[in-house]
Short mmCIF file of C-alpha atoms in Angstrom, two decimals:
data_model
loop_
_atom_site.label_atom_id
_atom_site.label_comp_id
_atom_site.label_asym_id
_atom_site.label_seq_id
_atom_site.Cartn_x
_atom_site.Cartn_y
_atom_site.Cartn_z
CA UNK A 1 0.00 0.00 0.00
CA UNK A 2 2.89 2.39 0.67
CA UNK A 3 4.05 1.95 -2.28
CA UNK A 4 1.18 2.13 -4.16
CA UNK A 5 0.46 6.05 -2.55
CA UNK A 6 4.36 6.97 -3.03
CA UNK A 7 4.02 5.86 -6.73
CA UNK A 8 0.62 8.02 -7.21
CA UNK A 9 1.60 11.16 -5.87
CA UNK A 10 5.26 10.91 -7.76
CA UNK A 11 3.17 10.74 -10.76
CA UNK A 12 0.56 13.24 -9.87
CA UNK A 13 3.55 15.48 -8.93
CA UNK A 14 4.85 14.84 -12.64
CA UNK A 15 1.55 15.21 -14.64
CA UNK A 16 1.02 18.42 -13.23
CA UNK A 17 4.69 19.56 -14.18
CA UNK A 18 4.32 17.72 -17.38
CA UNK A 19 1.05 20.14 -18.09
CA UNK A 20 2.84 22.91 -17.20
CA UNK A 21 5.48 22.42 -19.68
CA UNK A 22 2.29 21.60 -21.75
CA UNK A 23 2.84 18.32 -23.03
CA UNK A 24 4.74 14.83 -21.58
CA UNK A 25 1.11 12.46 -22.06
CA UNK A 26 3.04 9.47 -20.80
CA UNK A 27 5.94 10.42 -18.48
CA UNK A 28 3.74 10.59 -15.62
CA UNK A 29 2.38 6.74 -16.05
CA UNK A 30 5.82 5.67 -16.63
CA UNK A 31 7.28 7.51 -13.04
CA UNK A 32 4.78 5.84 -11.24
CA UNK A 33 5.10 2.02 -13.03
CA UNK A 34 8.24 2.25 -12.13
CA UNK A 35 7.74 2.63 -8.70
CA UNK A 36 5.00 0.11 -8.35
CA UNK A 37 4.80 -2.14 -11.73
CA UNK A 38 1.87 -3.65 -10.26
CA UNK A 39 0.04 -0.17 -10.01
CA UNK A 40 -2.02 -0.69 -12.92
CA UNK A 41 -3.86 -3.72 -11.61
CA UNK A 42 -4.44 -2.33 -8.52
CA UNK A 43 -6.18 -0.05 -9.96
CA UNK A 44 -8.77 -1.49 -12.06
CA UNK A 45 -9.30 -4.36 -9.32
CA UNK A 46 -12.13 -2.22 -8.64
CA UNK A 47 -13.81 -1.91 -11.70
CA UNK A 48 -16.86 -4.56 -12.08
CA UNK A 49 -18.44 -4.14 -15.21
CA UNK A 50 -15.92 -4.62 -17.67
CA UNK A 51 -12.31 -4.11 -18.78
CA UNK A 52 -12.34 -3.58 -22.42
CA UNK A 53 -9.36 -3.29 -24.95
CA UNK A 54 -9.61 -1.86 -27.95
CA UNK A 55 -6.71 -2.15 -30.44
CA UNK A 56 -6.19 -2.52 -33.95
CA UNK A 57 -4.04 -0.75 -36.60
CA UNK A 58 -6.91 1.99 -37.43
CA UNK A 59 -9.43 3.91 -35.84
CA UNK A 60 -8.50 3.23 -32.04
CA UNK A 61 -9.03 6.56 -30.69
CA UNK A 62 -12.11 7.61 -32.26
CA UNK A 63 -14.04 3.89 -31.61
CA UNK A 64 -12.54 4.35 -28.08
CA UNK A 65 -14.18 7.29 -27.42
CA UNK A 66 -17.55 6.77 -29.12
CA UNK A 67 -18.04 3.46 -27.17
CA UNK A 68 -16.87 5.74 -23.86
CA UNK A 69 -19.28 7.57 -24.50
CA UNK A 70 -22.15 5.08 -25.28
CA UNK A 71 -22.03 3.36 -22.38
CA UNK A 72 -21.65 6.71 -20.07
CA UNK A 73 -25.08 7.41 -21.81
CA UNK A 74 -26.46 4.15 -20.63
CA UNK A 75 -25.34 5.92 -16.78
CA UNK A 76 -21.94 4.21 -16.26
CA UNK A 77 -19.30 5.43 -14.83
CA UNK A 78 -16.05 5.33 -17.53
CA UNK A 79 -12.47 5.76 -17.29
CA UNK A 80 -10.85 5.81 -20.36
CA UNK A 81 -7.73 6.85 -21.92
CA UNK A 82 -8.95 10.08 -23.77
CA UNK A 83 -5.37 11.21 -25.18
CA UNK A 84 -4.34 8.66 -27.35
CA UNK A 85 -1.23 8.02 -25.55
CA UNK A 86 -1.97 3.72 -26.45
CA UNK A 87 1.09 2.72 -23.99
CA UNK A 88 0.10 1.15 -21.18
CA UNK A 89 2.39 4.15 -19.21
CA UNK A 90 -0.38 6.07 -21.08
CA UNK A 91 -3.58 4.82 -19.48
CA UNK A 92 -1.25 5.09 -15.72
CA UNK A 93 -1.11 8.71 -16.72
CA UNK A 94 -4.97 9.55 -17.58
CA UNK A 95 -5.74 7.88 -14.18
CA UNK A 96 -3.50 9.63 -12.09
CA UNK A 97 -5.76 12.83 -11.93
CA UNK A 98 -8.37 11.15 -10.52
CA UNK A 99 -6.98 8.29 -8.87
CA UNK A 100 -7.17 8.74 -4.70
CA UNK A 101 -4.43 7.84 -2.83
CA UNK A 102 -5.53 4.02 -1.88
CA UNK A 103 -5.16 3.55 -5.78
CA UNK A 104 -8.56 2.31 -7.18
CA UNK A 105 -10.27 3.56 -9.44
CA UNK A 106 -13.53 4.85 -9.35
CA UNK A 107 -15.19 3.26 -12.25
CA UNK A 108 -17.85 0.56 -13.52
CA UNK A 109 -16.53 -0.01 -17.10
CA UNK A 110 -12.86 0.51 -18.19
CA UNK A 111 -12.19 1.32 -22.03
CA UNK A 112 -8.61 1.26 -23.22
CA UNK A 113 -7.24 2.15 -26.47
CA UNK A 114 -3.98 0.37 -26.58
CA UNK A 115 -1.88 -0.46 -29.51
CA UNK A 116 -1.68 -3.92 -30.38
CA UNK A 117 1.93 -4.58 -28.55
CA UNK A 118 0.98 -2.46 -25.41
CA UNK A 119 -1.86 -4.48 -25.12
CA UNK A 120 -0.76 -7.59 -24.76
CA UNK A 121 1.69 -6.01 -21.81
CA UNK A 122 -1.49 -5.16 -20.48
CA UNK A 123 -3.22 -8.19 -20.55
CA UNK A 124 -0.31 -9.46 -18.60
CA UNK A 125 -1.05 -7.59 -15.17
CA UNK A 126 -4.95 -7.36 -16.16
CA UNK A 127 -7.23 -9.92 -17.73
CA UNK A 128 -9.42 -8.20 -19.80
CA UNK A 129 -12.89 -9.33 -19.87
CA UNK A 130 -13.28 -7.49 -23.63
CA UNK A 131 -11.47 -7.07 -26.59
CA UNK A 132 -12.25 -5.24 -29.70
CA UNK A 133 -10.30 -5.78 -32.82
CA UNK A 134 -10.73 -3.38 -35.55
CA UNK A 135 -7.88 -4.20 -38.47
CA UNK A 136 -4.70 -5.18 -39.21
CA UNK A 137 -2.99 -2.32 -41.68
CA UNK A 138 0.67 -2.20 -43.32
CA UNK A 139 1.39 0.04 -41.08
CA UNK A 140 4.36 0.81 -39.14
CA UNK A 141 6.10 -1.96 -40.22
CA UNK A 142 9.52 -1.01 -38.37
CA UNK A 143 7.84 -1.30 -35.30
CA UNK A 144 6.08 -4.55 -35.61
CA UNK A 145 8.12 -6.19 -38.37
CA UNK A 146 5.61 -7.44 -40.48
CA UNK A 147 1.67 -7.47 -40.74
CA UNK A 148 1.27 -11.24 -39.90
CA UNK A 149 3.20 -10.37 -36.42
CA UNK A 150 0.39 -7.37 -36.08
CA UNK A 151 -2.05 -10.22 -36.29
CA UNK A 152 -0.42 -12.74 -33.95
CA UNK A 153 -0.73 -10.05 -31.57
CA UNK A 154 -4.47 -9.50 -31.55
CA UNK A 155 -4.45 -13.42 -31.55
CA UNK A 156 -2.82 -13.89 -28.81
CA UNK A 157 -4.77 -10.69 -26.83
CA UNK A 158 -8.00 -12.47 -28.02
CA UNK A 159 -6.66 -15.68 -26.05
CA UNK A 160 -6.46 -13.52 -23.04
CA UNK A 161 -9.83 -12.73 -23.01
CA UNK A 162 -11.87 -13.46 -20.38
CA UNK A 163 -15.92 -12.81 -21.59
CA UNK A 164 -16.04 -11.51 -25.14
CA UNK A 165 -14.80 -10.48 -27.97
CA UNK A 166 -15.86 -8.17 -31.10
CA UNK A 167 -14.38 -8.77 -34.47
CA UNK A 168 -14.02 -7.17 -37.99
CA UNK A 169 -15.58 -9.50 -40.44
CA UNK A 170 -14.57 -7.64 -43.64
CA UNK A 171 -10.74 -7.66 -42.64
CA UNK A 172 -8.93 -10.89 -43.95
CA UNK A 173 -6.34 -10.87 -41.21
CA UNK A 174 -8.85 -10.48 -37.98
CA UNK A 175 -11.50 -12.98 -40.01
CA UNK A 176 -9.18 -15.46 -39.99
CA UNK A 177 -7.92 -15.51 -36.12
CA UNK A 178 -8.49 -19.17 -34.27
CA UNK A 179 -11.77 -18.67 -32.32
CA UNK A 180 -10.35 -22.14 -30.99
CA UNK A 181 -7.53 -20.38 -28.79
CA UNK A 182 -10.46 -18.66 -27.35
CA UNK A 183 -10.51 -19.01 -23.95
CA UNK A 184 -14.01 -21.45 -22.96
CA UNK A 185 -17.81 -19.41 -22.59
CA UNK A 186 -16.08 -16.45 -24.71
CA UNK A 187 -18.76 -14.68 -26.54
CA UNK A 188 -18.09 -13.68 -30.09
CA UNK A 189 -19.58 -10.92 -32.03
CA UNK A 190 -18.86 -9.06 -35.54
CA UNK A 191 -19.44 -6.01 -36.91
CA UNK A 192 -18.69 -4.50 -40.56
CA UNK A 193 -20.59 -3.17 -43.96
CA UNK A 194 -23.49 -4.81 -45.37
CA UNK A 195 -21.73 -7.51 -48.17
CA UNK A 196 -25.39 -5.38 -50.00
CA UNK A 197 -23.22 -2.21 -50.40
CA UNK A 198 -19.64 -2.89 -49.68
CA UNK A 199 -19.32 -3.20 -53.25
CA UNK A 200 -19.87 0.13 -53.96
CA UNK A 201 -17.70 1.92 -51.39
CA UNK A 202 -13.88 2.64 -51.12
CA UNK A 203 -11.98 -0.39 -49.36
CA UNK A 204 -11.30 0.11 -45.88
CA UNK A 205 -8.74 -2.74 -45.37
CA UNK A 206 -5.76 -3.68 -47.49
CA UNK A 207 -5.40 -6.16 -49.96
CA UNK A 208 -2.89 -9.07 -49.37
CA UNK A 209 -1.97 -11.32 -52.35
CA UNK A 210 -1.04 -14.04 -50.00
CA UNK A 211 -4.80 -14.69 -49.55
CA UNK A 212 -5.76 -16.31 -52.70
CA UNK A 213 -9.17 -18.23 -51.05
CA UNK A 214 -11.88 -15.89 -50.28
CA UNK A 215 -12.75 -15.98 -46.39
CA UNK A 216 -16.12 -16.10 -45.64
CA UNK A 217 -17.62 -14.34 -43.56
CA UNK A 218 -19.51 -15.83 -41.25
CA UNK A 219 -23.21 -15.38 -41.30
CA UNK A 220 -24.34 -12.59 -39.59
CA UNK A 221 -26.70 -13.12 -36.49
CA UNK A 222 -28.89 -10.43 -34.91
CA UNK A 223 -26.42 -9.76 -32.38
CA UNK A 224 -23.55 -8.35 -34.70
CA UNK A 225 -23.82 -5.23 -36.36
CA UNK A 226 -24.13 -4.46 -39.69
CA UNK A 227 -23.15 -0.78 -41.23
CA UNK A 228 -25.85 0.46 -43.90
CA UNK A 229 -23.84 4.22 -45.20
CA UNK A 230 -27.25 6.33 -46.66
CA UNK A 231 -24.98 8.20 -48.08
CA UNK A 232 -21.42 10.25 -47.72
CA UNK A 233 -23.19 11.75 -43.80
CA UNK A 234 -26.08 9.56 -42.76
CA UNK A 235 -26.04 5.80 -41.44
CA UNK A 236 -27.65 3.84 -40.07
CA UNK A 237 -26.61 0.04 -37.89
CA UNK A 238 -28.57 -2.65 -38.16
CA UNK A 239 -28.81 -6.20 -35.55
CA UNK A 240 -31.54 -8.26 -37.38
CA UNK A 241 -34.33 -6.77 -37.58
CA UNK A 242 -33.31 -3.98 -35.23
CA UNK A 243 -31.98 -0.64 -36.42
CA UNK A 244 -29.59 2.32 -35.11
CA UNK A 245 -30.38 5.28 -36.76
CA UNK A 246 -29.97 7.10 -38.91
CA UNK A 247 -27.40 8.88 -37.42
CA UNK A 248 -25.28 11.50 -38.61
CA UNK A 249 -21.83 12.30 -37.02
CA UNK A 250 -19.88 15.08 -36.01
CA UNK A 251 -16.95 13.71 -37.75
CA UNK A 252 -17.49 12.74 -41.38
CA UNK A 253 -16.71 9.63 -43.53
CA UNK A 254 -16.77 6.08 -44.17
CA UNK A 255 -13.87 5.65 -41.34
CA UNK A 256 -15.94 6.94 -38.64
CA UNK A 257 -19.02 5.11 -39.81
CA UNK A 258 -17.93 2.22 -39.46
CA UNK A 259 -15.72 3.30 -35.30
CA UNK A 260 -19.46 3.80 -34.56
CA UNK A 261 -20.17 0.31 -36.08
CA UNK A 262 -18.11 -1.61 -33.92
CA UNK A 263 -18.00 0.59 -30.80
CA UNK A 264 -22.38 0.09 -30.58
CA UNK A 265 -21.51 -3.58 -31.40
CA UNK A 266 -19.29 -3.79 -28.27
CA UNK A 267 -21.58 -1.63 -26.01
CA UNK A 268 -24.38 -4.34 -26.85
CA UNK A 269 -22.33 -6.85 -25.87
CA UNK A 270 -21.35 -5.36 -22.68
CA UNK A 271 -25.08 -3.71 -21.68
CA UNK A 272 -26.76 -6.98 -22.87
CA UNK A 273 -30.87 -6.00 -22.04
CA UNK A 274 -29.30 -2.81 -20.33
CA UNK A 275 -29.05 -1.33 -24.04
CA UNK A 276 -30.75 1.33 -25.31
CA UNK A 277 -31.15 2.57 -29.04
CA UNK A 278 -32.79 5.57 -27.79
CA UNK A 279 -29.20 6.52 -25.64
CA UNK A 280 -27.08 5.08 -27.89
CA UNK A 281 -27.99 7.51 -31.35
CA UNK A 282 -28.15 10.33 -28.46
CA UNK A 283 -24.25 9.49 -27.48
CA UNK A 284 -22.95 9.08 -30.99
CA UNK A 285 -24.40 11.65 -32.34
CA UNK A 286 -22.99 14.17 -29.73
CA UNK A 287 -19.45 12.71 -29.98
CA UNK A 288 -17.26 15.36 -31.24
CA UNK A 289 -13.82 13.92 -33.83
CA UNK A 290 -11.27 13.30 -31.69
CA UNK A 291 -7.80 15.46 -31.82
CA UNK A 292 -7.02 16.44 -35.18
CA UNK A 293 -8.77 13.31 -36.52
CA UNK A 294 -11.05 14.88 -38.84
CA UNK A 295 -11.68 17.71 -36.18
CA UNK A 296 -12.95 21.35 -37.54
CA UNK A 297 -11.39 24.41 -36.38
CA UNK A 298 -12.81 27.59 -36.68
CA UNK A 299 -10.07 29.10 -38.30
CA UNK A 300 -9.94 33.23 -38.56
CA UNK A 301 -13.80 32.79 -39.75
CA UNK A 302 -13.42 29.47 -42.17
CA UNK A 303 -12.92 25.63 -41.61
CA UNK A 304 -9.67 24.06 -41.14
CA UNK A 305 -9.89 20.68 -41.06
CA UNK A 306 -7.28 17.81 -39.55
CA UNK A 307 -7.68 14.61 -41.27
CA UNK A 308 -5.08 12.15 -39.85
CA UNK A 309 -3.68 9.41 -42.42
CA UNK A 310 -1.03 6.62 -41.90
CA UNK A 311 -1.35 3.98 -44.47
CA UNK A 312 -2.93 3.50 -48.36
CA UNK A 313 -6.36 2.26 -47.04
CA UNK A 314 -6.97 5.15 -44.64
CA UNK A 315 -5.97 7.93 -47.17
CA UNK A 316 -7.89 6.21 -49.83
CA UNK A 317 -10.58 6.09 -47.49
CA UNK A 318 -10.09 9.81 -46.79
CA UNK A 319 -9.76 10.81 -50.77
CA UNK A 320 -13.10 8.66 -51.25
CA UNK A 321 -14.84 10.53 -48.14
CA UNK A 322 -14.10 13.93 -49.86
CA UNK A 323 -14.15 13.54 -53.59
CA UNK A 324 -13.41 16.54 -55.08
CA UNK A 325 -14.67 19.07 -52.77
CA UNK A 326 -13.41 22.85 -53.63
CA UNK A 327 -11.63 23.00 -50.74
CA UNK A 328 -7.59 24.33 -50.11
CA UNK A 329 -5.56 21.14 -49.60
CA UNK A 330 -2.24 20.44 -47.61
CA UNK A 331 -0.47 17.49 -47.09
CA UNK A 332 2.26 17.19 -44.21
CA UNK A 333 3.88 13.88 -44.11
CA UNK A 334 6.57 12.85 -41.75
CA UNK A 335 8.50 10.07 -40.78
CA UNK A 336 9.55 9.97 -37.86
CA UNK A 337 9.10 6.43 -35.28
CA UNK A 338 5.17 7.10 -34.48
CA UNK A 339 4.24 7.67 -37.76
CA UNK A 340 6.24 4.93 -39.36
CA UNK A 341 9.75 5.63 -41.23
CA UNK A 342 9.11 3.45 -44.28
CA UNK A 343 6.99 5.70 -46.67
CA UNK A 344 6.52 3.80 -49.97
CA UNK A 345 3.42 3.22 -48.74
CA UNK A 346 2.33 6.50 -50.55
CA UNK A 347 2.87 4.93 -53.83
CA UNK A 348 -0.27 2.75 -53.00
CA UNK A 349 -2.69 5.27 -53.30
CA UNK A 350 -4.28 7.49 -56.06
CA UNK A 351 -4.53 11.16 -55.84
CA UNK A 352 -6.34 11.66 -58.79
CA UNK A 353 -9.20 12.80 -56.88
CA UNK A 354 -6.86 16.03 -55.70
CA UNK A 355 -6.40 16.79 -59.54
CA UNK A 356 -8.99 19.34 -60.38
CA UNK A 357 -8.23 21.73 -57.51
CA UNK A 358 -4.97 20.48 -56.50
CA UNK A 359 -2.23 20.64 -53.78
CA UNK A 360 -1.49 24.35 -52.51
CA UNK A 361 1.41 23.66 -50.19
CA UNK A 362 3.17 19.91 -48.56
CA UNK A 363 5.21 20.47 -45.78
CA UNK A 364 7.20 17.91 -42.98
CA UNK A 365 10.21 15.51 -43.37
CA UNK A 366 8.96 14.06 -46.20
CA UNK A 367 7.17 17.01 -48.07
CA UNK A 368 9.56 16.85 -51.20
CA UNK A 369 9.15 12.76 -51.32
CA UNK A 370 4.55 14.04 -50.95
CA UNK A 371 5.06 16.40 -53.96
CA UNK A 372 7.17 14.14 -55.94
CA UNK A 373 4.36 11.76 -55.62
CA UNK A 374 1.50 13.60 -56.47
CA UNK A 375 3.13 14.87 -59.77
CA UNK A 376 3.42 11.23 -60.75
CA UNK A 377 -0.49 11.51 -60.44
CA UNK A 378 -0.63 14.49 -62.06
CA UNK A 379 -1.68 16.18 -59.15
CA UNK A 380 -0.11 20.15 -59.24
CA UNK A 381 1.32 21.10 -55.81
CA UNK A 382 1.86 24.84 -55.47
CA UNK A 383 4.64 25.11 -52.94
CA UNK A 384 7.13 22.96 -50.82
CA UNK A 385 7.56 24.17 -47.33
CA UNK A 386 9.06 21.30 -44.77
CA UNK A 387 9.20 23.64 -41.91
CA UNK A 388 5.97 22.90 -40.61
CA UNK A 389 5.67 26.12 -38.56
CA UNK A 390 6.57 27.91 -41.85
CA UNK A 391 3.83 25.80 -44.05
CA UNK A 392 1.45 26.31 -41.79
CA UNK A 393 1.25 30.05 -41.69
CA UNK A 394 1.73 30.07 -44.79
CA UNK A 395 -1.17 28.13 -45.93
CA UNK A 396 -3.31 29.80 -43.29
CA UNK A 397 -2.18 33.40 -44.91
CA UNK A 398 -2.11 32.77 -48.18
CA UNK A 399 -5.51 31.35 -47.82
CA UNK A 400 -7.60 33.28 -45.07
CA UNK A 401 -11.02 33.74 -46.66
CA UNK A 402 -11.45 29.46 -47.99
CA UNK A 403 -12.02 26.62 -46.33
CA UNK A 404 -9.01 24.31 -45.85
CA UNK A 405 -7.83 20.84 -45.52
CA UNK A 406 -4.95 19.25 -44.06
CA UNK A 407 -4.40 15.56 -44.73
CA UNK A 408 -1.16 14.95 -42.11
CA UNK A 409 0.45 11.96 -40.62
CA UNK A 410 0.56 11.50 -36.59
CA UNK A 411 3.50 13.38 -35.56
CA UNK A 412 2.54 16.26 -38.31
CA UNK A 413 -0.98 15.89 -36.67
CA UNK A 414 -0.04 16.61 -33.20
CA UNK A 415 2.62 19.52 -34.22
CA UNK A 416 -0.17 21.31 -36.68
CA UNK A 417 -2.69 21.03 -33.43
CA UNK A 418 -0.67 22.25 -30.76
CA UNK A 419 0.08 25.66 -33.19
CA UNK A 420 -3.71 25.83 -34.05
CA UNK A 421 -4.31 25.52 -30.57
CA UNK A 422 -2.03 28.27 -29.47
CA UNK A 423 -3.12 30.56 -32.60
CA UNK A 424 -6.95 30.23 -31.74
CA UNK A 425 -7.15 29.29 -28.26
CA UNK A 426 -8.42 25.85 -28.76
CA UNK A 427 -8.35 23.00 -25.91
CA UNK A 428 -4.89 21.29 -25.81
CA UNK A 429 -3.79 17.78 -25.94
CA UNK A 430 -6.08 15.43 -24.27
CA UNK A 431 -8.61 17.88 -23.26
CA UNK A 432 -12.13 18.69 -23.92
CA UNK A 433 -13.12 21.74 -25.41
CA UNK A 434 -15.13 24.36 -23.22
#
């Protein structure tokens, strides 16, 4: 127990210099694991109603929060990990503002977006009683080897599981996990598009040329959800013969759709009778994008929007959400160890989309490599500016009275945010806006 209290209010004393230095998500959560490794599982040994994981290559943060918030509507009480910090050091650090000094948490349901290494650490000091497993992505590669390792991971999480777990049944690689290295009584569930329309829509999942047999997907019951996308805003999710919706989002695109897909799938599965349609289309409708992932800012009088991308099926996914839209473009790509440091990837999608109105400025590490690719597509690009402190005031300048687009990479993402934030006076990292 002593050490338990010395290793909260080390890291309590750390968060609050980290957010006076105005950043250091993680550093906090890592101070106090090292003082008491087993702090972690202390503190969710008080939380009864679930301990969920969510991990996958895409979409972790957003499905993260919308299920948060979901089951907050249905009156429990949450902790989650709202920053995006997926580390396990990461969740330490979101708890430690609330945490008392005995070290439990105050909480019924605990959802954790973790990525899919960190989670496994996890599951070795907690059990978690739910997993959700969105995709499996070529993405970084460096950090996980190669995407059949990104799989065994979620395989082996799944195995851990001690009540449930919620599946993507239109991607190859979490289709194809061994239900038999389930542990016994685990439920199963499955969410993803209607096979009626998912002809007609942008893929969301990569390709692999290794699978040459078709998986198929299993038959879908009443209790897994199925997406139905009205159009490029409105959506609705149907269980049988029961329907969610239609609902349209704060945050647009097929992406987000289909976060709001699978976190209602998971909230069913944890609520069980408990759930509500009514609360559920009330929660997901109010959830706003999370941090510069296809977040709006009120920029000088006209929209600048963040649209995060990291591999070829999330900015093809992006492209396809947008079309053509007359709208100012940037692209900021970097390379640097969170956003991956292999970028050939951007040779596996088409800008043609970005033809008609173009590319007005790339910027980051890798803005030359962004420009030289878009020519190849025939795409023109009106200015190279790496510096992205430079690009960015210059694009905002140069285009004050339009609306504007930034299509940026993670570390680009949280660099472009943190200036917008102190420009405007928008909420900072991890926090909710006013």
């Amino acid at each position: 127990m002593l050490r338990t209290t010395a290793a909260i209010v080390a890291g309590k004393t750390a968060r609050a210099a980290a957010r006076v230095r105005g950043g250091g998500s993680a550093m906090p959560g890592l101070v106090a694991e090292r003082i008491d490794p087993r702090l972690l599982a202390h503190a969710l040994s008080s939380v009864t109603d679930g301990i969920v994981v969510v991990t996958g290559t895409n979409g972790k943060t957003t499905t993260t929060k919308m299920l948060a918030a979901i089951l907050r509507a249905h009156g429990k009480r949450v902790f989650s990990n709202p920053t995006g910090s997926n580390f396990t050091r990461g969740v330490i650090s979101a708890m430690l503002g609330d945490l008392p000094l005995n070290g439990r948490l105050e909480a019924d349901v605990a959802v954790l977006e973790l990525d899919e290494w960190h989670a496994l650490q996890f599951a070795k000091v907690v059990t978690p009683t739910h997993a959700l497993l969105l995709n499996v992505a070529r993405d970084q590669l460096d950090r996980f080897a190669e995407i059949d390792m990104t799989a065994k991971l979620l395989g082996t999480l799944a195995a851990t599981t001690s009540t449930g777990v919620v599946r993507n049944r239109d991607d190859s690689f979490v289709a194809r996990l061994d239900d038999s290295q389930f542990r016994p009584g685990v439920t199963t569930r499955w969410f993803g598009i209607d096979p009626a329309v998912a002809a007609d829509l942008p893929p969301l999942h990569e390709a692999d040329a290794r699978f040459e047999d078709e998986v198929a997907p299993p038959e879908a019951s009443p209790d897994d959800g199925m997406l139905h996308p009205w159009d490029a805003a409105e959506f609705s999710i149907r269980f049988g013969d029961n329907e969610i919706g239609p609902l349209v989002l704060r945050q647009r695109g097929l992406a987000a759709m289909i976060n709001a897909t699978a976190a209602t799938t998971t909230a069913r599965l944890i609520l069980g009778d408990a759930f509500r349609r009514e609360a559920a289309e009330e929660a997901l409708r109010a959830v706003t994008p999370p941090f510069g992932r296809g977040e709006v800012i009120d920029a000088g009088g006209f929209p600048l929007e963040l649209v995060l991308v990291k591999n070829p099926a999330g900015f093809t996914v992006a492209l396809g959400t947008y079309h053509a839209e007359p709208v100012t473009t940037m692209v900021a790509i970097n390379d640097d160890y969170a956003d991956g440091q292999d970028v050939s990837w951007l040779y596996d999608v088409s800008f043609e989309s970005l033809r008609d109105n173009g590319v007005a400025l790339t910027s980051g590490v890798r803005a030359y490599d962004m420009a030289l690719r878009l020519d190849y597509d025939d795409v023109p690009v009106a200015g190279v500016e790496p510096d992205l402190d430079r690009a960015l005031d210059r694009f905002i300048d140069e285009h004050a009275a339009e609306p504007r687009r930034i299509f940026c990479t993670y570390t680009a993402m949280m660099r472009l945010r943190r200036l917008l934030a102190a420009r405007y006076g928008l909420a900072g990292f991890g926090e909710e806006p006013a």
